[in-house]
CSV table of C-alpha atoms and ligand atoms in Angstrom, one decimal:
chain,number,residue,atom,x,y,z
A,1,UNK,CA,0.0,0.0,0.0
A,2,UNK,CA,1.3,3.4,-0.9
A,3,UNK,CA,1.1,6.4,1.4
A,4,UNK,CA,1.6,9.8,-0.2
A,5,UNK,CA,2.2,13.0,1.9
A,6,UNK,CA,1.5,16.5,0.7
A,7,UNK,CA,3.9,19.0,2.2
A,8,UNK,CA,2.4,22.5,3.0
A,9,UNK,CA,3.5,25.1,0.4
A,10,UNK,CA,3.5,27.9,2.9
A,11,UNK,CA,3.7,31.1,0.8
A,12,UNK,CA,5.2,29.4,-2.2
A,13,UNK,CA,2.9,29.6,-5.3
A,14,UNK,CA,2.5,26.9,-8.0
A,15,UNK,CA,4.0,27.8,-11.3
A,16,UNK,CA,4.3,26.0,-14.6
A,17,UNK,CA,2.6,24.1,-17.3
A,18,UNK,CA,1.1,20.6,-17.6
A,19,UNK,CA,-1.1,18.8,-20.2
A,20,UNK,CA,-4.2,17.2,-18.9
A,21,UNK,CA,-4.1,13.4,-19.2
A,22,UNK,CA,-6.5,11.7,-21.6
A,23,UNK,CA,-10.2,11.8,-20.7
A,24,UNK,CA,-11.2,8.6,-18.9
A,25,UNK,CA,-14.8,8.5,-20.1
A,26,UNK,CA,-13.8,9.0,-23.7
A,27,UNK,CA,-10.9,6.5,-23.5
A,28,UNK,CA,-13.2,3.7,-22.3
A,29,UNK,CA,-15.6,4.5,-25.1
A,30,UNK,CA,-12.9,4.6,-27.8
A,31,UNK,CA,-11.9,1.1,-27.0
A,32,UNK,CA,-15.4,-0.2,-26.6
A,33,UNK,CA,-16.9,1.4,-29.7
A,34,UNK,CA,-13.8,0.5,-31.7
A,35,UNK,CA,-14.5,-3.1,-30.7
A,36,UNK,CA,-18.0,-2.8,-32.2
A,37,UNK,CA,-16.9,-1.3,-35.5
A,38,UNK,CA,-15.8,-3.3,-38.6
A,39,UNK,CA,-12.1,-2.7,-39.1
A,40,UNK,CA,-9.3,-0.9,-37.3
A,41,UNK,CA,-9.9,2.1,-35.0
A,42,UNK,CA,-6.8,4.1,-34.2
A,43,UNK,CA,-6.7,6.0,-30.9
A,44,UNK,CA,-4.2,8.6,-29.7
A,45,UNK,CA,-4.0,10.3,-26.4
A,46,UNK,CA,-5.6,7.3,-24.7
A,47,UNK,CA,-5.5,7.5,-20.9
A,48,UNK,CA,-3.3,4.6,-19.8
A,49,UNK,CA,-4.7,4.5,-16.3
A,50,UNK,CA,-5.7,1.2,-14.7
A,51,UNK,CA,-9.4,1.6,-15.3
A,52,UNK,CA,-8.9,2.0,-19.0
A,53,UNK,CA,-6.4,-0.8,-19.2
A,54,UNK,CA,-9.0,-3.1,-17.6
A,55,UNK,CA,-11.4,-2.1,-20.4
A,56,UNK,CA,-8.7,-2.8,-23.0
A,57,UNK,CA,-8.2,-6.3,-21.5
A,58,UNK,CA,-11.9,-6.9,-21.4
A,59,UNK,CA,-12.6,-6.0,-25.1
A,60,UNK,CA,-9.7,-8.2,-26.1
A,61,UNK,CA,-11.3,-11.1,-24.1
A,62,UNK,CA,-14.5,-10.4,-26.0
A,63,UNK,CA,-12.7,-11.0,-29.3
A,64,UNK,CA,-11.5,-7.6,-30.4
A,65,UNK,CA,-7.9,-7.2,-31.5
A,66,UNK,CA,-6.2,-4.7,-29.2
A,67,UNK,CA,-2.7,-3.4,-29.7
A,68,UNK,CA,-0.6,-0.7,-28.1
A,69,UNK,CA,1.5,0.9,-30.7
A,70,UNK,CA,3.1,3.7,-28.7
A,71,UNK,CA,2.5,6.0,-25.7
A,72,UNK,CA,-1.2,6.6,-25.6
A,73,UNK,CA,-1.5,5.1,-29.1
A,74,UNK,CA,-3.7,2.0,-29.5
A,75,UNK,CA,-5.4,0.2,-32.4
A,76,UNK,CA,-8.6,-1.8,-32.0
A,77,UNK,CA,-9.7,-4.3,-34.6
A,78,UNK,CA,-13.5,-4.4,-34.2
A,79,UNK,CA,-15.7,-7.4,-34.6
A,80,UNK,CA,-18.9,-5.6,-35.5
A,81,UNK,CA,-22.1,-4.9,-33.6
A,82,UNK,CA,-23.3,-8.3,-32.3
A,83,UNK,CA,-20.0,-9.9,-33.1
A,84,UNK,CA,-18.6,-10.2,-29.5
A,85,UNK,CA,-17.2,-13.7,-28.6
A,86,UNK,CA,-17.8,-15.4,-25.3
A,87,UNK,CA,-14.8,-14.7,-22.9
A,88,UNK,CA,-12.9,-17.7,-21.5
A,89,UNK,CA,-12.6,-16.2,-18.0
A,90,UNK,CA,-14.2,-13.6,-15.8
A,91,UNK,CA,-13.9,-10.0,-17.0
A,92,UNK,CA,-12.1,-8.1,-14.2
A,93,UNK,CA,-13.0,-4.4,-14.3
A,94,UNK,CA,-11.0,-3.5,-11.2
A,95,UNK,CA,-12.2,-0.2,-9.8
A,96,UNK,CA,-14.2,0.9,-12.8
A,97,UNK,CA,-18.0,1.5,-12.7
A,98,UNK,CA,-17.9,2.8,-16.3
A,99,UNK,CA,-16.0,-0.3,-17.5
A,100,UNK,CA,-18.4,-2.7,-15.8
A,101,UNK,CA,-21.7,-1.0,-16.6
A,102,UNK,CA,-21.0,-0.1,-20.3
A,103,UNK,CA,-19.5,-3.6,-21.0
A,104,UNK,CA,-22.6,-5.2,-19.4
A,105,UNK,CA,-24.6,-3.3,-22.0
A,106,UNK,CA,-22.4,-4.5,-24.8
A,107,UNK,CA,-22.5,-8.1,-23.6
A,108,UNK,CA,-26.3,-8.0,-23.0
A,109,UNK,CA,-26.7,-7.2,-26.7
A,110,UNK,CA,-25.0,-10.5,-27.7
A,111,UNK,CA,-26.0,-14.2,-27.2
A,112,UNK,CA,-23.0,-14.9,-25.0
A,113,UNK,CA,-22.3,-15.4,-21.3
A,114,UNK,CA,-19.8,-13.4,-19.3
A,115,UNK,CA,-18.9,-13.0,-15.6
A,116,UNK,CA,-18.0,-9.6,-14.3
A,117,UNK,CA,-15.7,-9.1,-11.2
A,118,UNK,CA,-14.0,-6.1,-9.7
A,119,UNK,CA,-12.2,-4.7,-6.6
A,120,UNK,CA,-13.7,-4.2,-3.1
A,121,UNK,CA,-15.1,-0.8,-4.1
A,122,UNK,CA,-16.7,-1.9,-7.4
A,123,UNK,CA,-18.1,-5.0,-5.6
A,124,UNK,CA,-20.0,-2.7,-3.3
A,125,UNK,CA,-21.6,-0.5,-6.0
A,126,UNK,CA,-25.2,-0.9,-7.2
A,127,UNK,CA,-25.5,-2.7,-10.5
A,128,UNK,CA,-29.3,-3.0,-10.3
A,129,UNK,CA,-29.5,0.3,-12.1
A,130,UNK,CA,-28.3,-1.5,-15.3
A,131,UNK,CA,-29.6,-5.0,-14.5
A,132,UNK,CA,-33.2,-3.6,-14.4
A,133,UNK,CA,-33.3,-2.2,-18.0
A,134,UNK,CA,-31.0,-4.8,-19.5
A,135,UNK,CA,-33.3,-7.6,-18.1
A,136,UNK,CA,-36.2,-6.0,-19.9
A,137,UNK,CA,-34.2,-6.2,-23.1
A,138,UNK,CA,-33.9,-10.0,-22.5
A,139,UNK,CA,-30.6,-10.4,-20.6
A,140,UNK,CA,-30.5,-12.8,-17.7
A,141,UNK,CA,-28.4,-11.9,-14.6
A,142,UNK,CA,-27.1,-13.9,-11.6
A,143,UNK,CA,-25.4,-11.7,-9.0
A,144,UNK,CA,-25.1,-11.1,-5.3
A,145,UNK,CA,-27.8,-9.6,-3.1
A,146,UNK,CA,-28.6,-6.0,-4.2
A,147,UNK,CA,-27.2,-6.7,-7.7
A,148,UNK,CA,-23.6,-6.5,-6.7
A,149,UNK,CA,-20.6,-8.1,-8.4
A,150,UNK,CA,-19.6,-10.8,-9.1
A,151,UNK,CA,-22.4,-11.0,-11.7
A,152,UNK,CA,-22.8,-13.5,-14.6
A,153,UNK,CA,-24.8,-12.3,-17.5
A,154,UNK,CA,-26.2,-14.1,-20.5
A,155,UNK,CA,-27.5,-12.0,-23.5
A,156,UNK,CA,-30.6,-13.1,-25.4
A,157,UNK,CA,-30.5,-14.5,-29.0
A,158,UNK,CA,-32.5,-11.5,-30.0
A,159,UNK,CA,-32.2,-8.4,-27.8
A,160,UNK,CA,-35.4,-6.4,-27.5
A,161,UNK,CA,-35.5,-2.6,-28.1
A,162,UNK,CA,-37.0,-0.7,-25.2
A,163,UNK,CA,-38.1,2.8,-24.2
A,164,UNK,CA,-36.5,3.2,-20.7
A,165,UNK,CA,-37.2,6.0,-18.2
A,166,UNK,CA,-34.1,6.1,-15.9
A,167,UNK,CA,-34.7,7.3,-12.4
A,168,UNK,CA,-31.2,8.8,-12.2
A,169,UNK,CA,-29.3,11.1,-14.6
A,170,UNK,CA,-26.5,8.6,-15.2
A,171,UNK,CA,-24.3,8.4,-18.4
A,172,UNK,CA,-23.4,4.8,-17.4
A,173,UNK,CA,-27.0,3.7,-17.3
A,174,UNK,CA,-27.9,5.6,-20.5
A,175,UNK,CA,-24.8,4.2,-22.3
A,176,UNK,CA,-25.4,0.6,-21.1
A,177,UNK,CA,-29.0,0.6,-22.5
A,178,UNK,CA,-28.0,2.3,-25.8
A,179,UNK,CA,-25.1,-0.2,-26.3
A,180,UNK,CA,-27.4,-3.2,-25.8
A,181,UNK,CA,-29.9,-1.4,-28.1
A,182,UNK,CA,-27.3,-1.2,-30.9
A,183,UNK,CA,-27.8,-4.9,-31.6
A,184,UNK,CA,-31.7,-4.7,-31.3
A,185,UNK,CA,-34.0,-4.9,-34.3
A,186,UNK,CA,-35.6,-1.5,-33.8
A,187,UNK,CA,-35.1,1.7,-31.9
A,188,UNK,CA,-34.1,2.0,-28.3
A,189,UNK,CA,-34.8,5.1,-26.2
A,190,UNK,CA,-33.5,6.3,-22.9
A,191,UNK,CA,-35.1,9.1,-20.9
A,192,UNK,CA,-33.1,10.7,-18.0
A,193,UNK,CA,-34.3,13.4,-15.6
A,194,UNK,CA,-31.4,15.8,-16.6
A,195,UNK,CA,-28.8,15.4,-19.3
A,196,UNK,CA,-25.7,13.4,-18.2
A,197,UNK,CA,-22.5,13.5,-20.2
A,198,UNK,CA,-23.1,12.8,-23.9
A,199,UNK,CA,-19.8,11.2,-25.0
A,200,UNK,CA,-21.6,8.0,-26.0
A,201,UNK,CA,-24.1,9.8,-28.2
A,202,UNK,CA,-21.3,12.0,-29.8
A,203,UNK,CA,-19.0,9.1,-30.4
A,204,UNK,CA,-21.6,6.7,-31.7
A,205,UNK,CA,-22.7,9.3,-34.2
A,206,UNK,CA,-19.1,9.7,-35.4
A,207,UNK,CA,-18.9,5.9,-35.9
A,208,UNK,CA,-22.0,6.2,-38.1
A,209,UNK,CA,-24.9,5.2,-35.8
A,210,UNK,CA,-28.2,7.1,-36.0
A,211,UNK,CA,-28.6,8.8,-32.6
A,212,UNK,CA,-31.2,11.4,-31.9
A,213,UNK,CA,-31.3,13.6,-28.8
A,214,UNK,CA,-34.3,15.8,-27.7
A,215,UNK,CA,-36.0,17.3,-24.7
A,216,UNK,CA,-39.4,15.9,-23.9
A,217,UNK,CA,-41.5,16.7,-20.7
A,218,UNK,CA,-38.4,18.3,-19.3
A,219,UNK,CA,-36.4,15.0,-19.7
A,220,UNK,CA,-33.3,14.4,-21.8
A,221,UNK,CA,-34.3,11.7,-24.4
A,222,UNK,CA,-31.9,9.8,-26.5
A,223,UNK,CA,-32.9,7.2,-29.3
A,224,UNK,CA,-30.6,4.9,-31.2
A,225,UNK,CA,-31.5,2.9,-34.3
A,226,UNK,CA,-30.5,-0.7,-33.9
A,227,UNK,CA,-28.1,-2.8,-36.0
A,228,UNK,CA,-26.0,-0.2,-37.8
A,229,UNK,CA,-22.7,-1.1,-39.3
A,230,UNK,CA,-20.2,1.0,-37.4
A,231,UNK,CA,-17.3,2.4,-39.4
A,232,UNK,CA,-13.9,2.5,-37.7
A,233,UNK,CA,-12.5,5.9,-36.7
A,234,UNK,CA,-9.3,7.8,-35.9
A,235,UNK,CA,-9.9,9.2,-32.4
A,236,UNK,CA,-7.7,11.9,-30.7
A,237,UNK,CA,-8.8,11.7,-27.0
A,238,UNK,CA,-9.0,15.1,-25.5
A,239,UNK,CA,-7.6,15.9,-21.9
A,240,UNK,CA,-9.8,15.1,-18.9
A,241,UNK,CA,-11.4,18.1,-17.2
A,242,UNK,CA,-12.0,15.9,-14.1
A,243,UNK,CA,-8.2,15.4,-13.8
A,244,UNK,CA,-7.4,19.0,-14.8
A,245,UNK,CA,-9.6,20.0,-11.8
A,246,UNK,CA,-6.9,19.1,-9.3
A,247,UNK,CA,-4.2,21.4,-10.6
A,248,UNK,CA,-6.8,24.1,-11.3
A,249,UNK,CA,-8.1,24.1,-7.7
A,250,UNK,CA,-4.5,23.8,-6.3
A,251,UNK,CA,-3.5,26.9,-8.2
A,252,UNK,CA,-6.6,28.8,-7.1
A,253,UNK,CA,-6.1,28.2,-3.4
A,254,UNK,CA,-2.4,29.0,-3.3
A,255,UNK,CA,-2.1,32.8,-3.8
A,256,UNK,CA,0.3,34.0,-6.4
A,257,UNK,CA,0.1,30.8,-8.4
A,258,UNK,CA,0.0,30.8,-12.2
A,259,UNK,CA,-0.6,27.5,-13.9
A,260,UNK,CA,-1.3,26.6,-17.5
A,261,UNK,CA,-3.2,23.3,-18.1
A,262,UNK,CA,-3.2,22.4,-21.8
A,263,UNK,CA,-5.7,20.4,-23.8
A,264,UNK,CA,-8.7,20.4,-21.3
A,265,UNK,CA,-12.0,18.9,-22.6
A,266,UNK,CA,-14.7,21.5,-22.2
A,267,UNK,CA,-17.8,19.6,-23.1
A,268,UNK,CA,-20.6,21.7,-21.3
A,269,UNK,CA,-21.8,18.5,-19.7
A,270,UNK,CA,-18.4,18.0,-18.0
A,271,UNK,CA,-17.2,21.6,-17.3
A,272,UNK,CA,-19.6,22.6,-14.6
A,273,UNK,CA,-16.8,22.9,-12.0
A,274,UNK,CA,-15.0,25.7,-13.9
A,275,UNK,CA,-18.2,27.7,-13.9
A,276,UNK,CA,-18.7,27.3,-10.2
A,277,UNK,CA,-15.1,28.2,-9.5
A,278,UNK,CA,-15.4,31.3,-11.7
A,279,UNK,CA,-18.6,32.3,-9.8
A,280,UNK,CA,-16.6,32.0,-6.6
A,281,UNK,CA,-14.1,34.5,-7.9
A,282,UNK,CA,-11.5,32.1,-9.3
A,283,UNK,CA,-9.4,33.4,-12.2
A,284,UNK,CA,-9.7,30.8,-14.9
A,285,UNK,CA,-9.1,31.9,-18.5
A,286,UNK,CA,-9.8,29.7,-21.4
A,287,UNK,CA,-7.3,30.1,-24.3
A,288,UNK,CA,-7.3,28.7,-27.8
A,289,UNK,CA,-10.7,27.1,-27.8
A,290,UNK,CA,-10.6,24.3,-30.5
A,291,UNK,CA,-11.9,20.8,-31.2
A,292,UNK,CA,-10.3,17.4,-30.5
A,293,UNK,CA,-12.0,14.0,-31.0
A,294,UNK,CA,-15.2,15.8,-31.8
A,295,UNK,CA,-15.2,17.5,-28.4
A,296,UNK,CA,-14.5,21.2,-27.5
A,297,UNK,CA,-11.1,21.7,-25.8
A,298,UNK,CA,-9.1,24.7,-24.6
A,299,UNK,CA,-6.0,25.6,-22.5
A,300,UNK,CA,-6.8,26.9,-19.0
A,301,UNK,CA,-4.7,29.6,-17.4
A,302,UNK,CA,-5.4,29.6,-13.7
A,303,UNK,CA,-4.2,32.2,-11.2
A,304,UNK,CA,-4.4,32.0,-7.4
A,305,UNK,CA,-6.3,34.5,-5.3
A,306,UNK,CA,-9.2,34.9,-2.9
A,307,UNK,CA,-12.3,32.8,-3.4
A,308,UNK,CA,-15.8,33.4,-2.0
A,309,UNK,CA,-18.2,30.7,-0.9
A,310,UNK,CA,-21.3,30.1,-3.2
A,311,UNK,CA,-24.1,27.7,-3.9
A,312,UNK,CA,-23.2,25.0,-6.4
A,313,UNK,CA,-26.5,24.8,-8.3
A,314,UNK,CA,-28.1,21.3,-8.0
A,315,UNK,CA,-29.3,21.7,-11.6
A,316,UNK,CA,-25.7,21.6,-12.8
A,317,UNK,CA,-24.8,18.5,-10.6
A,318,UNK,CA,-24.5,16.1,-13.5
A,319,UNK,CA,-22.1,18.4,-15.3
A,320,UNK,CA,-19.6,18.2,-12.4
A,321,UNK,CA,-20.6,15.0,-10.7
A,322,UNK,CA,-17.0,13.8,-10.2
A,323,UNK,CA,-15.7,17.2,-9.1
A,324,UNK,CA,-17.5,17.7,-5.7
A,325,UNK,CA,-14.5,16.3,-3.7
A,326,UNK,CA,-12.1,18.8,-5.2
A,327,UNK,CA,-14.8,21.6,-5.0
A,328,UNK,CA,-14.9,20.9,-1.3
A,329,UNK,CA,-11.2,21.7,-1.1
A,330,UNK,CA,-11.7,25.0,-2.9
A,331,UNK,CA,-14.6,25.7,-0.5
A,332,UNK,CA,-12.4,24.9,2.5
A,333,UNK,CA,-10.2,27.9,1.6
A,334,UNK,CA,-12.9,30.3,0.4
A,335,UNK,CA,-14.5,33.0,2.5
A,336,UNK,CA,-17.9,31.9,3.8
A,337,UNK,CA,-20.1,29.0,3.1
A,338,UNK,CA,-20.3,26.8,0.0
A,339,UNK,CA,-23.5,24.7,-0.3
A,340,UNK,CA,-23.5,21.5,-2.3
A,341,UNK,CA,-26.9,19.8,-2.4
A,342,UNK,CA,-28.8,17.5,-4.7
A,343,UNK,CA,-25.8,15.1,-5.0
A,344,UNK,CA,-27.0,11.9,-3.3
A,345,UNK,CA,-25.4,10.0,-6.2
A,346,UNK,CA,-22.1,10.8,-4.5
A,347,UNK,CA,-22.9,8.2,-1.9
A,348,UNK,CA,-22.6,5.4,-4.6
A,349,UNK,CA,-19.4,6.4,-6.4
A,350,UNK,CA,-16.1,4.7,-5.8
A,351,UNK,CA,-16.8,5.4,-2.2
A,352,UNK,CA,-19.5,7.3,-0.2
A,353,UNK,CA,-17.9,10.6,-1.2
A,354,UNK,CA,-20.1,12.7,1.0
A,355,UNK,CA,-19.2,10.8,4.2
A,356,UNK,CA,-15.5,10.6,3.3
A,357,UNK,CA,-15.2,14.3,2.4
A,358,UNK,CA,-17.1,15.4,5.6
A,359,UNK,CA,-14.9,13.2,7.9
A,360,UNK,CA,-11.7,14.1,6.2
A,361,UNK,CA,-12.3,17.8,6.1
A,362,UNK,CA,-13.2,17.7,9.8
A,363,UNK,CA,-9.9,15.8,10.5
A,364,UNK,CA,-8.1,18.5,8.7
A,365,UNK,CA,-9.8,21.2,10.8
A,366,UNK,CA,-12.3,22.4,8.3
A,367,UNK,CA,-15.9,23.2,9.4
A,368,UNK,CA,-18.4,21.2,7.4
A,369,UNK,CA,-22.0,20.1,7.8
A,370,UNK,CA,-23.3,16.8,6.3
A,371,UNK,CA,-26.7,16.5,4.6
A,372,UNK,CA,-28.3,13.4,3.3
A,373,UNK,CA,-27.9,14.8,-0.2
A,374,UNK,CA,-24.6,16.8,0.1
A,375,UNK,CA,-22.6,19.1,2.4
A,376,UNK,CA,-22.0,22.7,3.3
A,377,UNK,CA,-18.4,23.7,3.9
A,378,UNK,CA,-17.5,26.9,5.8
A,379,UNK,CA,-14.2,28.1,4.4
A,380,UNK,CA,-11.3,29.7,6.3
A,381,UNK,CA,-11.1,32.7,4.0
A,382,UNK,CA,-7.5,31.8,2.9
A,383,UNK,CA,-6.1,30.9,6.3
A,384,UNK,CA,-4.4,27.5,6.2
A,385,UNK,CA,-6.5,24.8,7.8
A,386,UNK,CA,-4.7,22.8,10.5
A,387,UNK,CA,-4.0,19.6,8.4
A,388,UNK,CA,-1.7,17.2,10.2
A,389,UNK,CA,-4.0,14.2,9.6
A,390,UNK,CA,-4.0,10.8,7.8
A,391,UNK,CA,-6.7,10.0,5.3
A,392,UNK,CA,-7.6,6.6,4.0
A,393,UNK,CA,-8.3,6.8,0.2
A,394,UNK,CA,-10.8,4.0,0.6
A,395,UNK,CA,-10.2,2.8,-3.0
A,396,UNK,CA,-11.3,6.2,-4.3
A,397,UNK,CA,-8.8,8.1,-6.5
A,398,UNK,CA,-10.6,11.4,-6.3
A,399,UNK,CA,-10.7,11.3,-2.5
A,400,UNK,CA,-6.9,10.6,-2.5
A,401,UNK,CA,-6.1,13.5,-4.9
A,402,UNK,CA,-8.5,16.0,-3.3
A,403,UNK,CA,-6.9,15.5,0.2
A,404,UNK,CA,-3.4,15.8,-1.2
A,405,UNK,CA,-4.3,19.1,-2.8
A,406,UNK,CA,-5.8,20.3,0.5
A,407,UNK,CA,-2.5,19.3,2.2
A,408,UNK,CA,-0.6,21.8,0.1
A,409,UNK,CA,-2.7,24.6,1.6
A,410,UNK,CA,-2.7,23.4,5.2
A,411,UNK,CA,-0.4,24.3,8.1
A,412,UNK,CA,0.7,20.7,8.6
A,413,UNK,CA,1.1,17.9,6.0
A,414,UNK,CA,-1.8,15.5,5.0
A,415,UNK,CA,-0.9,11.9,4.4
A,416,UNK,CA,-3.1,9.7,2.2
A,417,UNK,CA,-2.9,5.9,2.7
A,418,UNK,CA,-4.0,3.6,-0.2
A,419,UNK,CA,-2.9,6.3,-2.6
A,420,UNK,CA,-2.0,3.7,-5.3
A,421,UNK,CA,-5.7,4.1,-6.3
A,422,UNK,CA,-4.7,7.4,-8.1
A,423,UNK,CA,-3.3,5.2,-10.9
A,424,UNK,CA,-6.9,4.3,-11.9
A,425,UNK,CA,-7.4,7.7,-13.5
A,426,UNK,CA,-4.3,9.9,-13.2
A,427,UNK,CA,-1.0,7.9,-13.2
A,428,UNK,CA,1.0,11.1,-13.8
A,429,UNK,CA,-0.6,13.0,-10.8
A,430,UNK,CA,2.5,13.3,-8.6
A,431,UNK,CA,4.8,14.0,-11.6
A,432,UNK,CA,2.5,16.8,-12.7
A,433,UNK,CA,2.4,18.3,-9.3
A,434,UNK,CA,6.2,18.1,-9.0
A,435,UNK,CA,6.4,20.0,-12.3
A,436,UNK,CA,4.3,22.8,-10.8
A,437,UNK,CA,6.6,22.9,-7.7
A,438,UNK,CA,4.5,20.9,-5.2
A,439,UNK,CA,6.0,18.3,-2.9
A,440,UNK,CA,3.8,15.2,-2.9
A,441,UNK,CA,5.8,12.1,-2.2
A,442,UNK,CA,5.8,8.8,-0.4
A,443,UNK,CA,7.8,9.2,2.7
B,501,S3P,C1,-19.1,8.2,-16.2
B,501,S3P,C2,-20.3,8.6,-15.7
B,501,S3P,C3,-20.5,9.1,-14.3
B,501,S3P,C4,-19.2,9.4,-13.7
B,501,S3P,C5,-18.1,8.4,-13.9
B,501,S3P,C6,-17.9,8.3,-15.4
B,501,S3P,C7,-19.1,7.8,-17.6
B,501,S3P,O1,-21.2,8.1,-13.6
B,501,S3P,O2,-19.3,9.6,-12.3
B,501,S3P,O3,-16.9,8.8,-13.3
B,501,S3P,O4,-18.0,7.7,-18.2
B,501,S3P,O5,-20.1,7.5,-18.2
B,501,S3P,P1,-22.8,8.0,-13.6
B,501,S3P,O6,-23.2,7.8,-14.9
B,501,S3P,O7,-23.1,6.8,-12.7
B,501,S3P,O8,-23.2,9.3,-12.9
């Protein structure tokens, strides 16, 4: 087990430039959709974190040809929609909810049997949210109580198209149903209460599928036409805004900092954090807006300075769902209260992120109130919180990185145990922070 310790920066600012690592959501999808196309899909800028590597192994076990041709460069030889082969052993998705749930959708669309396993965190997470709609489409599941991994799934001979109203705004649920629907004879529709990230829709369109998005009765509605032939693509994966968030917040809370983060994905359904931070008075400038892999990207110039507490609007929660832990850290240094509500989903992420942030912030000397659906943090107005605590990452990469960033702004160091989990999404995290002048090391 790795323990990392973040040494307080004192009055030293962060300076320098990094490039955001490849987007995790888009990396998973590049490998998966490449596997469903006919012919070779070439991917550059793929995030080579453990979650995505687990997906690469899984699509290979399902019959696709997967080859790493250079750093971040991968080629996938697809087998076509409906062409997946039965894997010989269990598919181990490690820590990855996205890998497990999207692949369940893909397998449910084919007449094969596969067993899904994962680490302690993934084995606690609810899979009933995908089991329910995929069962309606004809798939048969055997899992543990509450729909937990390990799960064995058999897809039907003919998968049925459905019209599914999802109780949660979840890109993973939406994508699982659409992926199973790809092999159905007919049209499959998913309705979600608010729009979740739309990388599946965007990328399926670029592979040639007919995907329609509309708003109906206030819901986001997506329909896919079944049984298309997907054409292989060249995909340049943009940088991950969820990873860029750590250096951005670190720069904001350390006065005098000036950090450039290049190649940050700015899809509006992902970039909610930057809006909230700007509303809090954070100086974030977007330079050179452009496109990569069909997604908007830009370079972020972030300067440190005073932040003011604010309300993170619940209506925007889906557009920053993975960023609440690091928003808590910005809130901890802001002047006044920051309210984060309407985020009950955080309790079923890689960990119960509400409980872990509340307990960890308190251990570091930050005042925070816990709600069933979120938290309210009272910031110090720039004064260093006490720090001097040890935080268990609890198999949650974003918890680990958030507390290390907080440690940089505290009076005494913060140590994070189980920090190896950072490699699931951001293997270069400590190197990038070292480049910016921060001291985060195992000691
Ligand atoms: C993801 C969707 C989100 C997010 C996760 C990645 C995706 O989960 O939290 O990190 O790539 O589809 P939900 O769809 O469960 O909200």
